[in-house]
Short mmCIF file of C-alpha atoms in Angstrom, two decimals:
data_model
loop_
_atom_site.label_atom_id
_atom_site.label_comp_id
_atom_site.label_asym_id
_atom_site.label_seq_id
_atom_site.Cartn_x
_atom_site.Cartn_y
_atom_site.Cartn_z
CA MET A 927 0.00 0.00 0.00
CA ALA A 928 0.97 3.67 -0.05
CA GLY A 929 4.22 4.53 1.64
CA GLU A 930 5.70 1.04 1.59
CA SER A 931 8.95 0.60 -0.28
CA LYS A 932 9.72 -2.69 -1.97
CA ASP A 933 13.07 -4.16 -2.85
CA TYR A 934 12.14 -5.78 -6.14
CA GLY A 935 15.55 -7.37 -6.54
CA LYS A 936 14.86 -9.74 -3.62
CA TYR A 937 11.71 -11.37 -4.95
CA PHE A 938 13.73 -14.29 -6.29
CA ASP A 939 16.27 -14.47 -3.49
CA PHE A 940 14.97 -17.66 -1.88
CA SER A 941 17.09 -18.36 1.17
CA GLY A 942 15.06 -21.52 1.80
CA ALA A 943 15.44 -22.85 -1.73
CA LYS A 944 17.95 -25.46 -2.82
CA LEU A 945 19.56 -25.13 -6.25
CA ILE A 946 19.26 -28.51 -8.00
CA SER A 947 20.74 -27.69 -11.40
CA GLU A 948 21.51 -24.80 -13.73
CA ASP A 949 22.26 -24.64 -17.46
CA GLU A 950 21.53 -22.47 -20.51
CA HIS A 951 17.82 -23.45 -20.35
CA GLY A 952 17.35 -22.10 -16.82
CA ARG A 953 17.74 -23.32 -13.28
CA THR A 954 15.87 -25.85 -11.19
CA ILE A 955 15.31 -25.14 -7.50
CA ARG A 956 13.59 -27.12 -4.76
CA LEU A 957 11.25 -25.00 -2.67
CA GLY A 958 8.77 -26.30 -0.12
CA GLY A 959 9.02 -29.86 -1.41
CA ARG A 960 8.42 -28.91 -5.08
CA ASP A 961 10.97 -28.76 -7.88
CA ILE A 962 10.61 -25.55 -9.90
CA LEU A 963 12.16 -25.06 -13.34
CA ILE A 964 12.73 -21.31 -13.77
CA ARG A 965 13.39 -20.62 -17.45
CA SER A 966 12.96 -16.86 -16.91
CA GLU A 967 11.26 -14.77 -14.24
CA PRO A 968 9.58 -11.35 -14.24
CA ASN A 969 11.92 -8.43 -13.66
CA TYR A 970 10.33 -5.11 -12.69
CA ARG A 971 13.31 -3.03 -13.79
CA GLN A 972 13.48 -4.67 -17.21
CA GLU A 973 9.72 -4.22 -17.69
CA LYS A 974 10.11 -0.50 -17.02
CA GLN A 975 12.89 0.01 -19.58
CA ARG A 976 12.18 1.34 -23.06
CA GLY A 977 15.20 0.81 -25.32
CA LYS A 978 15.73 1.34 -29.02
CA GLU A 979 15.76 -2.36 -29.86
CA GLU A 980 14.15 -3.11 -33.19
CA ILE A 981 10.90 -5.05 -32.87
CA ARG A 982 11.14 -8.37 -34.64
CA ILE A 983 8.15 -9.94 -36.39
CA HIS A 984 7.90 -13.74 -36.40
CA TYR A 985 5.77 -15.65 -38.93
CA GLU A 986 6.74 -19.24 -38.16
CA ASN A 987 4.21 -21.81 -36.94
CA ALA A 988 3.92 -21.91 -33.15
CA VAL A 989 2.96 -25.60 -33.00
CA PRO A 990 5.75 -27.86 -34.32
CA ASP A 991 4.74 -31.13 -35.95
CA GLU A 992 5.95 -33.24 -33.03
CA LEU A 993 3.52 -31.48 -30.65
CA ARG A 994 0.40 -31.69 -32.83
CA THR A 995 -0.74 -34.86 -31.04
CA LEU A 996 0.16 -33.78 -27.49
CA GLY A 997 -3.49 -33.16 -26.61
CA LEU A 998 -5.17 -36.14 -28.22
CA GLY A 999 -7.71 -37.55 -25.76
CA ARG A 1000 -7.24 -34.54 -23.45
CA LYS A 1001 -9.45 -31.56 -22.66
CA TYR A 1002 -8.67 -27.95 -21.77
CA LEU A 1003 -10.46 -25.11 -19.95
CA ILE A 1004 -9.43 -21.44 -19.78
CA TYR A 1005 -10.84 -18.94 -17.27
CA THR A 1006 -10.38 -15.36 -18.52
CA TYR A 1007 -10.21 -12.27 -16.33
CA GLY A 1008 -9.84 -8.63 -17.33
CA CYS A 1009 -9.92 -6.71 -20.59
CA GLN A 1010 -10.60 -7.47 -24.24
CA MET A 1011 -6.87 -7.98 -24.78
CA ASN A 1012 -7.03 -10.91 -22.34
CA GLU A 1013 -10.07 -12.28 -24.16
CA HIS A 1014 -8.12 -12.09 -27.41
CA ASP A 1015 -5.13 -13.84 -25.79
CA THR A 1016 -7.53 -16.60 -24.72
CA GLU A 1017 -8.70 -16.98 -28.34
CA VAL A 1018 -5.06 -17.49 -29.34
CA MET A 1019 -4.48 -20.06 -26.58
CA ARG A 1020 -7.66 -21.91 -27.62
CA GLY A 1021 -6.28 -22.02 -31.15
CA LEU A 1022 -2.96 -23.41 -29.92
CA PHE A 1023 -4.68 -26.04 -27.76
CA GLU A 1024 -6.81 -27.25 -30.66
CA GLU A 1025 -3.83 -27.43 -33.05
CA MET A 1026 -2.27 -29.76 -30.47
CA GLY A 1027 -5.35 -31.99 -30.52
CA PHE A 1028 -6.96 -30.84 -27.26
CA GLU A 1029 -10.74 -30.55 -26.98
CA ALA A 1030 -12.50 -27.70 -25.16
CA THR A 1031 -14.66 -28.33 -22.09
CA GLU A 1032 -16.66 -26.16 -19.70
CA GLU A 1033 -16.55 -28.77 -16.92
CA ARG A 1034 -13.50 -28.40 -14.70
CA THR A 1035 -13.79 -31.99 -13.51
CA GLU A 1036 -13.32 -33.15 -17.14
CA ALA A 1037 -10.35 -30.89 -17.87
CA ASP A 1038 -6.80 -32.17 -18.20
CA VAL A 1039 -5.41 -28.61 -18.39
CA ILE A 1040 -6.88 -25.54 -16.67
CA LEU A 1041 -5.40 -22.09 -17.29
CA LEU A 1042 -6.24 -18.87 -15.45
CA ASN A 1043 -5.64 -15.97 -17.86
CA THR A 1044 -5.27 -13.12 -15.39
CA CYS A 1045 -5.61 -9.35 -15.05
CA ALA A 1046 -3.40 -7.09 -12.92
CA VAL A 1047 -5.17 -3.75 -13.32
CA ARG A 1048 -6.99 -3.80 -9.97
CA GLU A 1049 -6.43 -5.54 -6.66
CA ASN A 1050 -9.83 -7.28 -6.64
CA ALA A 1051 -8.94 -8.96 -9.96
CA GLU A 1052 -5.92 -10.55 -8.28
CA ASP A 1053 -8.00 -11.51 -5.23
CA LYS A 1054 -10.41 -13.40 -7.51
CA VAL A 1055 -7.58 -15.37 -9.08
CA PHE A 1056 -6.04 -16.41 -5.77
CA GLY A 1057 -9.53 -17.34 -4.54
CA GLU A 1058 -10.01 -19.51 -7.62
CA LEU A 1059 -6.63 -21.16 -7.06
CA GLY A 1060 -7.83 -22.09 -3.57
CA HIS A 1061 -10.89 -23.84 -5.09
CA LEU A 1062 -8.77 -25.62 -7.70
CA LYS A 1063 -6.37 -27.02 -5.10
CA ALA A 1064 -8.95 -29.61 -4.04
CA LEU A 1065 -9.47 -30.65 -7.67
CA LYS A 1066 -5.71 -30.99 -8.14
CA LEU A 1067 -5.51 -33.27 -5.09
CA GLU A 1068 -8.28 -35.46 -6.53
CA LYS A 1069 -6.70 -35.44 -9.99
CA PRO A 1070 -2.88 -35.21 -9.64
CA ASP A 1071 -2.31 -35.40 -13.42
CA LEU A 1072 -4.27 -32.18 -13.97
CA ILE A 1073 -2.03 -29.40 -15.36
CA LEU A 1074 -2.88 -26.13 -13.63
CA GLY A 1075 -1.44 -22.89 -15.06
CA VAL A 1076 -1.47 -19.15 -14.36
CA CYS A 1077 -0.79 -16.81 -17.27
CA GLY A 1078 -1.53 -13.25 -18.37
CA CYS A 1079 -0.76 -9.94 -16.69
CA MET A 1080 -0.50 -11.15 -13.08
CA SER A 1081 2.28 -13.49 -14.14
CA GLN A 1082 4.36 -10.47 -15.19
CA GLU A 1083 4.44 -9.30 -11.55
CA ALA A 1084 7.40 -10.62 -9.57
CA ALA A 1085 5.46 -10.50 -6.28
CA VAL A 1086 2.67 -12.64 -7.73
CA VAL A 1087 5.01 -15.29 -9.13
CA ASN A 1088 6.84 -15.33 -5.80
CA ARG A 1089 3.56 -15.87 -3.94
CA ILE A 1090 2.52 -18.73 -6.22
CA MET A 1091 5.91 -20.44 -5.92
CA GLN A 1092 5.94 -20.10 -2.13
CA LYS A 1093 2.29 -20.78 -1.25
CA HIS A 1094 0.62 -22.49 -4.22
CA ALA A 1095 3.07 -25.27 -5.01
CA PHE A 1096 0.30 -27.28 -6.74
CA VAL A 1097 0.43 -24.89 -9.74
CA ASP A 1098 2.32 -26.49 -12.66
CA LEU A 1099 2.82 -23.65 -15.10
CA ILE A 1100 3.40 -19.88 -14.95
CA PHE A 1101 3.90 -17.81 -18.10
CA GLY A 1102 3.36 -14.20 -19.09
CA THR A 1103 1.94 -11.99 -21.83
CA HIS A 1104 5.01 -12.02 -24.10
CA ASN A 1105 5.38 -15.78 -24.49
CA ILE A 1106 1.85 -17.09 -25.11
CA HIS A 1107 3.14 -18.58 -28.38
CA ARG A 1108 5.40 -20.80 -26.25
CA LEU A 1109 2.40 -22.61 -24.73
CA PRO A 1110 2.96 -25.89 -26.67
CA HIS A 1111 6.57 -26.16 -25.43
CA LEU A 1112 5.64 -25.16 -21.87
CA LEU A 1113 2.91 -27.80 -21.76
CA GLN A 1114 5.42 -30.36 -22.99
CA ASP A 1115 7.76 -29.34 -20.13
CA ALA A 1116 4.92 -29.57 -17.60
CA TYR A 1117 3.80 -32.99 -18.79
CA PHE A 1118 7.17 -34.65 -19.05
CA GLY A 1119 9.26 -32.82 -16.45
CA LYS A 1120 6.80 -32.86 -13.54
CA GLU A 1121 8.33 -29.67 -12.11
CA MET A 1122 6.54 -26.36 -11.81
CA VAL A 1123 7.62 -24.47 -14.96
CA VAL A 1124 8.12 -20.69 -14.78
CA GLU A 1125 8.77 -18.80 -18.01
CA VAL A 1126 7.96 -15.08 -17.89
CA TRP A 1127 9.71 -12.81 -20.35
CA SER A 1128 10.36 -9.22 -19.28
CA LYS A 1129 11.69 -8.12 -22.67
CA GLU A 1130 10.12 -5.27 -24.57
CA GLY A 1131 8.30 -7.73 -26.77
CA ASP A 1132 8.27 -8.94 -30.35
CA ILE A 1133 5.26 -9.46 -32.62
CA ILE A 1134 4.19 -13.04 -33.30
CA GLU A 1135 2.06 -13.44 -36.43
CA ASN A 1136 0.31 -16.53 -37.82
CA LEU A 1137 -0.93 -17.63 -34.39
CA PRO A 1138 -4.08 -19.77 -34.61
CA LYS A 1139 -7.24 -18.32 -33.04
CA LYS A 1140 -10.45 -20.00 -32.02
CA ARG A 1141 -13.15 -17.34 -32.04
CA GLU A 1142 -16.75 -17.72 -30.90
CA GLY A 1143 -19.81 -15.68 -31.73
CA LEU A 1144 -20.54 -12.98 -34.30
CA ARG A 1145 -17.79 -10.58 -33.34
CA ALA A 1146 -14.01 -10.80 -33.56
CA TRP A 1147 -11.16 -9.08 -31.75
CA VAL A 1148 -8.27 -7.96 -33.94
CA ASN A 1149 -5.05 -6.91 -32.23
CA ILE A 1150 -3.45 -4.03 -34.11
CA MET A 1151 -0.74 -3.23 -31.56
CA TYR A 1152 0.69 -4.33 -28.25
CA GLY A 1153 2.06 -2.59 -25.17
CA CYS A 1154 1.88 0.95 -23.83
CA ASP A 1155 4.43 3.73 -23.34
CA LYS A 1156 2.22 6.21 -21.48
CA PHE A 1157 3.24 5.18 -17.92
CA CYS A 1158 0.24 6.72 -16.18
CA THR A 1159 1.25 6.72 -12.52
CA TYR A 1160 -1.55 4.38 -11.40
CA CYS A 1161 -1.23 1.81 -14.19
CA ILE A 1162 0.64 -1.50 -14.25
CA VAL A 1163 -0.03 -2.20 -17.96
CA PRO A 1164 3.22 -0.69 -19.39
CA TYR A 1165 5.11 -3.15 -17.16
CA THR A 1166 2.97 -6.21 -17.93
CA ARG A 1167 2.49 -5.64 -21.67
CA GLY A 1168 5.79 -4.09 -22.76
CA LYS A 1169 6.49 -1.19 -25.08
CA GLU A 1170 4.20 0.04 -27.84
CA ARG A 1171 4.68 -1.99 -31.00
CA SER A 1172 2.38 -1.93 -34.02
CA ARG A 1173 1.55 -4.82 -36.30
CA LEU A 1174 2.26 -4.09 -39.95
CA PRO A 1175 -0.81 -2.66 -41.75
CA GLU A 1176 -0.66 -5.40 -44.39
CA ASP A 1177 -0.90 -8.09 -41.67
CA VAL A 1178 -3.87 -6.37 -39.98
CA ILE A 1179 -5.67 -5.81 -43.30
CA ALA A 1180 -5.13 -9.46 -44.31
CA GLU A 1181 -6.67 -10.65 -41.02
CA VAL A 1182 -9.67 -8.31 -41.39
CA ARG A 1183 -10.26 -9.46 -44.98
CA GLU A 1184 -10.15 -13.08 -43.81
CA LEU A 1185 -12.76 -12.33 -41.13
CA ALA A 1186 -14.96 -10.67 -43.76
CA ARG A 1187 -14.68 -13.82 -45.91
CA HIS A 1188 -15.80 -15.91 -42.94
CA GLY A 1189 -18.92 -13.80 -42.49
CA TYR A 1190 -18.12 -11.97 -39.26
CA LYS A 1191 -20.51 -9.09 -38.68
CA GLU A 1192 -18.39 -6.95 -36.38
CA ILE A 1193 -14.75 -6.53 -35.44
CA THR A 1194 -13.10 -4.57 -32.64
CA LEU A 1195 -9.56 -3.33 -33.23
CA LEU A 1196 -7.60 -3.79 -30.02
CA GLY A 1197 -4.65 -2.14 -28.38
CA GLN A 1198 -3.71 -0.77 -24.98
CA ASN A 1199 -3.70 2.58 -26.82
CA VAL A 1200 -4.97 2.06 -30.37
CA ASN A 1201 -4.54 5.63 -31.54
CA ALA A 1202 -0.78 5.43 -30.92
CA TYR A 1203 -0.79 2.91 -33.78
CA GLY A 1204 2.01 3.48 -36.25
CA LYS A 1205 4.03 5.90 -34.12
CA ASP A 1206 6.78 3.27 -33.91
CA PHE A 1207 7.08 2.79 -37.69
CA THR A 1208 10.38 4.09 -39.05
CA ASP A 1209 9.85 3.19 -42.71
CA ARG A 1210 6.46 4.80 -43.34
CA GLU A 1211 4.13 7.61 -42.31
CA TYR A 1212 1.09 5.55 -41.42
CA ARG A 1213 -1.12 6.10 -38.37
CA PHE A 1214 -4.39 4.83 -36.94
CA GLY A 1215 -6.48 7.10 -39.17
CA HIS A 1216 -4.86 5.58 -42.27
CA LEU A 1217 -5.59 2.05 -41.02
CA MET A 1218 -9.24 2.89 -40.26
CA ASP A 1219 -9.62 4.47 -43.72
CA GLU A 1220 -8.39 1.26 -45.36
CA ILE A 1221 -10.60 -0.96 -43.22
CA ARG A 1222 -13.56 1.24 -44.18
CA GLY A 1223 -13.33 -0.30 -47.64
CA ILE A 1224 -13.56 -3.91 -46.40
CA GLY A 1225 -16.92 -5.69 -46.27
CA ILE A 1226 -17.32 -5.98 -42.49
CA PRO A 1227 -20.61 -4.33 -41.46
CA ARG A 1228 -19.31 -2.85 -38.19
CA VAL A 1229 -15.85 -1.77 -37.06
CA ARG A 1230 -15.10 -0.67 -33.48
CA PHE A 1231 -11.89 0.08 -31.60
CA THR A 1232 -10.70 0.19 -28.01
CA THR A 1233 -9.02 1.69 -26.08
CA SER A 1234 -7.96 5.16 -27.16
CA HIS A 1235 -5.93 7.77 -25.28
CA PRO A 1236 -7.09 11.41 -25.55
CA ARG A 1237 -3.51 12.58 -26.02
CA ASP A 1238 -3.13 10.69 -29.32
CA PHE A 1239 -6.62 11.36 -30.74
CA ASP A 1240 -5.72 13.51 -33.76
CA ASP A 1241 -7.83 15.45 -36.27
CA HIS A 1242 -7.06 13.03 -39.10
CA LEU A 1243 -8.61 10.18 -37.11
CA ILE A 1244 -11.70 12.31 -36.38
CA GLU A 1245 -11.97 13.14 -40.10
CA VAL A 1246 -11.83 9.43 -41.05
CA LEU A 1247 -14.34 8.36 -38.38
CA ALA A 1248 -16.74 11.07 -39.61
CA LYS A 1249 -16.94 9.24 -42.96
CA GLY A 1250 -19.12 6.63 -41.22
CA GLY A 1251 -19.98 3.60 -43.30
CA ASN A 1252 -18.87 0.57 -41.32
CA LEU A 1253 -17.00 2.79 -38.81
CA VAL A 1254 -19.54 3.02 -35.98
CA GLU A 1255 -20.42 6.24 -34.15
CA HIS A 1256 -19.41 4.96 -30.69
CA ILE A 1257 -16.10 6.16 -29.21
CA HIS A 1258 -14.74 5.02 -25.86
CA LEU A 1259 -12.58 7.88 -24.57
CA PRO A 1260 -11.10 7.33 -21.08
CA MET A 1261 -10.90 10.64 -19.17
CA GLN A 1262 -9.98 9.18 -15.70
CA SER A 1263 -10.49 12.54 -13.93
CA GLY A 1264 -12.01 15.95 -14.61
CA SER A 1265 -9.36 17.82 -12.63
CA SER A 1266 -6.24 19.08 -14.40
CA GLU A 1267 -4.30 18.79 -11.14
CA VAL A 1268 -5.31 15.15 -10.65
CA LEU A 1269 -4.63 14.41 -14.32
CA LYS A 1270 -1.15 15.82 -13.84
CA ARG A 1271 -0.52 13.55 -10.83
CA MET A 1272 -1.82 10.67 -12.94
CA SER A 1273 0.66 11.68 -15.70
CA ARG A 1274 -2.13 11.63 -18.27
CA LYS A 1275 -0.37 14.39 -20.27
CA TYR A 1276 -3.53 16.39 -21.03
CA THR A 1277 -5.68 18.91 -19.16
CA ARG A 1278 -9.39 19.22 -18.54
CA GLU A 1279 -9.51 21.94 -21.20
CA HIS A 1280 -7.72 19.75 -23.76
CA PHE A 1281 -10.15 16.91 -23.12
CA LEU A 1282 -13.23 19.14 -23.50
CA ASP A 1283 -11.81 20.62 -26.71
CA LEU A 1284 -11.32 17.08 -28.07
CA VAL A 1285 -14.94 16.21 -27.18
CA ARG A 1286 -16.10 19.40 -28.93
CA ARG A 1287 -14.13 18.56 -32.11
CA ILE A 1288 -15.45 14.98 -32.16
CA ARG A 1289 -19.08 16.11 -31.72
CA ALA A 1290 -18.71 18.79 -34.39
CA ALA A 1291 -17.50 16.21 -36.92
CA ILE A 1292 -19.78 13.32 -35.80
CA PRO A 1293 -23.03 14.89 -34.46
CA ASN A 1294 -24.64 11.52 -33.62
CA VAL A 1295 -21.57 10.18 -31.76
CA VAL A 1296 -22.10 8.31 -28.49
CA LEU A 1297 -19.21 8.77 -26.05
CA THR A 1298 -18.35 6.47 -23.15
CA THR A 1299 -15.43 6.69 -20.72
CA ASP A 1300 -13.39 5.34 -17.79
CA ILE A 1301 -13.17 7.24 -14.50
CA ILE A 1302 -11.12 6.71 -11.33
CA VAL A 1303 -12.34 8.25 -8.06
CA GLY A 1304 -10.32 8.72 -4.90
CA PHE A 1305 -6.91 9.03 -6.56
CA PRO A 1306 -4.27 9.99 -3.92
CA GLY A 1307 -4.77 13.61 -2.91
CA GLU A 1308 -8.12 14.05 -4.68
CA THR A 1309 -10.01 16.88 -2.93
CA GLU A 1310 -13.76 17.39 -2.85
CA GLU A 1311 -13.37 20.29 -5.30
CA GLN A 1312 -11.37 18.11 -7.69
CA PHE A 1313 -14.01 15.40 -7.54
CA GLU A 1314 -16.67 18.03 -8.30
CA GLU A 1315 -14.61 18.92 -11.39
CA THR A 1316 -14.95 15.30 -12.49
CA LEU A 1317 -18.73 15.47 -12.08
CA SER A 1318 -18.93 18.71 -14.07
CA LEU A 1319 -16.76 17.35 -16.89
CA VAL A 1320 -18.98 14.25 -17.11
CA ARG A 1321 -22.00 16.55 -17.48
CA GLU A 1322 -20.30 18.73 -20.09
CA ALA A 1323 -19.06 15.78 -22.14
CA LYS A 1324 -22.50 14.07 -21.88
CA PHE A 1325 -21.14 10.56 -21.59
CA ALA A 1326 -23.74 7.89 -22.31
CA SER A 1327 -22.10 5.43 -19.90
CA ALA A 1328 -18.87 4.87 -18.02
CA PHE A 1329 -16.73 2.27 -16.30
CA THR A 1330 -16.11 3.74 -12.87
CA PHE A 1331 -13.58 2.56 -10.28
CA ILE A 1332 -12.26 3.39 -6.85
CA TYR A 1333 -8.49 3.91 -7.12
CA SER A 1334 -6.61 0.68 -6.46
CA PRO A 1335 -2.86 0.96 -5.75
CA ARG A 1336 -0.72 -1.34 -7.87
CA GLU A 1337 2.60 -2.36 -6.41
CA GLY A 1338 5.50 -0.98 -8.42
CA THR A 1339 3.65 2.00 -9.91
CA PRO A 1340 4.56 5.59 -8.87
CA ALA A 1341 1.08 6.23 -7.45
CA ALA A 1342 1.47 3.35 -4.98
CA SER A 1343 4.05 5.42 -3.08
CA MET A 1344 1.91 8.59 -3.04
CA GLU A 1345 0.15 9.52 0.18
CA ASP A 1346 -3.31 8.00 -0.13
CA ASN A 1347 -5.08 10.48 2.13
CA VAL A 1348 -8.66 10.01 0.92
CA PRO A 1349 -10.59 7.83 3.43
CA TYR A 1350 -12.15 4.75 1.86
CA GLU A 1351 -15.64 5.76 3.03
CA VAL A 1352 -15.22 9.06 1.16
CA LYS A 1353 -14.13 7.18 -1.98
CA GLN A 1354 -17.23 4.96 -1.76
CA LYS A 1355 -19.55 7.95 -1.41
CA ARG A 1356 -17.91 9.69 -4.36
CA LEU A 1357 -18.31 6.56 -6.48
CA LEU A 1358 -22.02 6.39 -5.61
CA ARG A 1359 -22.52 10.05 -6.53
CA LEU A 1360 -20.66 9.55 -9.81
CA ASN A 1361 -22.64 6.42 -10.66
CA ASP A 1362 -25.92 8.26 -9.95
CA LEU A 1363 -24.90 10.95 -12.44
CA ILE A 1364 -23.85 8.37 -15.04
CA ALA A 1365 -27.22 6.62 -14.63
CA GLU A 1366 -29.03 9.92 -15.15
CA LEU A 1367 -27.04 10.68 -18.32
CA SER A 1368 -27.43 7.12 -19.61
CA LEU A 1369 -31.21 7.37 -19.30
CA GLU A 1370 -31.21 10.76 -21.04
CA SER A 1371 -29.11 9.36 -23.89
CA ASN A 1372 -31.40 6.34 -24.27
CA GLN A 1373 -34.55 8.50 -24.17
CA GLU A 1374 -33.32 10.37 -27.24
CA LEU A 1375 -34.06 7.18 -29.20
CA GLN A 1376 -37.74 6.97 -28.10
CA GLY A 1377 -39.86 5.97 -31.11
CA GLN A 1378 -36.85 5.73 -33.46
CA THR A 1379 -36.04 2.72 -35.62
CA VAL A 1380 -32.48 1.52 -35.12
CA GLU A 1381 -30.27 -1.29 -36.45
CA VAL A 1382 -29.45 -4.09 -34.01
CA LEU A 1383 -27.04 -7.00 -34.39
CA VAL A 1384 -28.89 -9.82 -32.59
CA GLU A 1385 -26.44 -11.58 -30.29
CA GLY A 1386 -28.49 -14.03 -28.24
CA GLN A 1387 -31.44 -14.84 -26.03
CA SER A 1388 -32.13 -13.33 -22.64
CA LYS A 1389 -31.06 -15.60 -19.77
CA ASN A 1390 -34.35 -14.90 -17.99
CA ASN A 1391 -36.74 -15.20 -20.94
CA PRO A 1392 -35.95 -17.24 -24.10
CA ASN A 1393 -38.59 -15.25 -26.03
CA VAL A 1394 -36.57 -12.07 -25.55
CA LEU A 1395 -33.56 -11.44 -27.79
CA SER A 1396 -30.72 -9.04 -27.07
CA GLY A 1397 -28.30 -7.18 -29.26
CA ARG A 1398 -26.49 -3.90 -29.70
CA THR A 1399 -26.90 -0.85 -31.87
CA ARG A 1400 -24.05 0.68 -33.84
CA SER A 1401 -23.57 3.06 -30.89
CA ASN A 1402 -23.23 0.03 -28.57
CA LYS A 1403 -26.54 0.45 -26.76
CA LEU A 1404 -28.07 -2.76 -25.41
CA ILE A 1405 -31.49 -3.58 -26.89
CA HIS A 1406 -34.04 -6.18 -25.72
CA PHE A 1407 -36.95 -7.22 -27.95
CA GLU A 1408 -39.17 -10.25 -28.53
CA GLY A 1409 -38.45 -12.62 -31.39
CA PRO A 1410 -37.51 -16.19 -32.37
CA LYS A 1411 -34.00 -17.55 -31.79
CA GLU A 1412 -33.63 -17.94 -35.59
CA TRP A 1413 -33.00 -14.18 -35.69
CA ILE A 1414 -29.73 -14.56 -33.73
CA GLY A 1415 -26.79 -13.55 -35.90
CA GLN A 1416 -28.85 -11.24 -38.11
CA PHE A 1417 -29.19 -7.48 -38.40
CA MET A 1418 -32.64 -6.29 -37.38
CA GLN A 1419 -34.48 -2.99 -37.61
CA VAL A 1420 -36.24 -2.44 -34.28
CA ARG A 1421 -38.46 0.37 -33.02
CA VAL A 1422 -37.62 1.76 -29.56
CA THR A 1423 -40.65 1.47 -27.25
CA LYS A 1424 -39.24 1.95 -23.74
CA PRO A 1425 -35.82 3.47 -23.07
CA GLN A 1426 -34.49 2.51 -19.63
CA THR A 1427 -31.31 3.38 -17.76
CA TRP A 1428 -28.99 0.56 -18.82
CA TYR A 1429 -30.87 -1.00 -21.73
CA ILE A 1430 -33.64 -0.24 -24.21
CA THR A 1431 -36.82 -2.21 -24.86
CA ALA A 1432 -37.91 -2.33 -28.50
CA GLU A 1433 -40.06 -4.26 -30.99
CA ALA A 1434 -39.13 -5.72 -34.36
CA ALA A 1435 -39.88 -3.21 -37.11
CA GLU A 1436 -39.19 -5.49 -40.08
CA PRO A 1437 -37.85 -9.02 -40.76
CA PRO A 1438 -34.08 -9.55 -40.52
CA VAL A 1439 -31.66 -9.47 -43.42
CA ARG A 1440 -30.76 -13.14 -43.79
CA GLU A 1441 -27.04 -13.85 -43.86
CA ALA A 1442 -25.27 -17.09 -42.97
CA LEU A 1443 -22.41 -16.84 -40.47
CA SER A 1444 -19.49 -19.12 -41.20
CA HIS A 1445 -17.16 -19.88 -38.30
CA GLY A 1446 -13.58 -20.86 -38.81
CA ALA A 1447 -11.34 -17.81 -38.63
#
């Protein structure tokens, strides 16, 4: 917590561990009765560095021929926590599993491999993972051959890996965000070596193309870049995801065209900061606006993107988005705070005035735009007046909805050592007040659609009533309406009958446009 200082260099100084062997592949230690093969471990200082190393792009196949039968007769299960980037990583891991012959299952008692794909953004996300590990321990005792792994952003944190090695010796596999493509080899190590295998790269990161993906549903995530160089003082992502590195436009365009051929209705372009796309190219002047303009010409009905940083949202991108077509009129624009002083302590590199000017320029170019945002309350030192500035900015920007959070200190970030002098009860009250305002604005935004006919992509049936279908508009508003399940996967025109705070009730205005969805990207 705030004020504590950590000696990160000592996380892997195990006085109670016995060194068994060491060679060019790593070292094996014995700790608490378990042998642990450490191929590489997270290093906070390395994760923080941003060098001038050239990013390498790899196109080779991640599953060698000799491992394509490793999973025959075996089943896998992945639990995913956190953001869309984690969901996309899970799609890649599913693809790798299935190329090795594994079969997916939703029943943990049937699984031969269970992976927890983790998030490190907030403390409660980590608490959930350690709670889940506690539940899985009993299953591991019943089924000793079960391979249990922890991967994703938490694995990039030295303190987390240390805790797992010391107190969760039943875990078999720990790997990070930079070496997902190594999953086949790591599984081979776990199966045949019987040690806990730790391989977490802290390098700046390369780009691995040609990875298989197993997607589900009507929508597809498309990574356009990795990493983040913003180093906001509260955020662990630049450490867990490495430096900003953009995929080549030709590789992104090829993937989007392939998804169009397979009949996907909607794609979301992903990056920790998508509108920094292309800033790292040295051989071309090509930015996010250029990429969006090219994708506009591809036959995918809807194209979204997340997440963008206000500092990199330039006029060219606004100009391209204003062309519409398959570029939807929903923009997620994280503001985090409405106070310039708090934004400065957060190292967001923009002011309240800059943010409002950006909102004004976006609305001038795209009058029907729907804006959503992320907001942190109770950042260290936040005064009542500064919180009021957040409320007033939310009103001025007229956000239709927001993800709101109480500040959560992340070990190793600059904010974690700031004096956290806002009492937790005050933070909770501020969050409630903010959420009340967001609810009010969400209802107002939805009420503007009263009586209008809007396009909905039908995604599924309501869990509570199979006669009710749900889907989203181009502006990402949730719509419920009655209809048969045969309409799932189609675009519908629906008439808004009852706008509510968090969703909209509607009725079918005309039959769907029939299109077959082909899976297999």
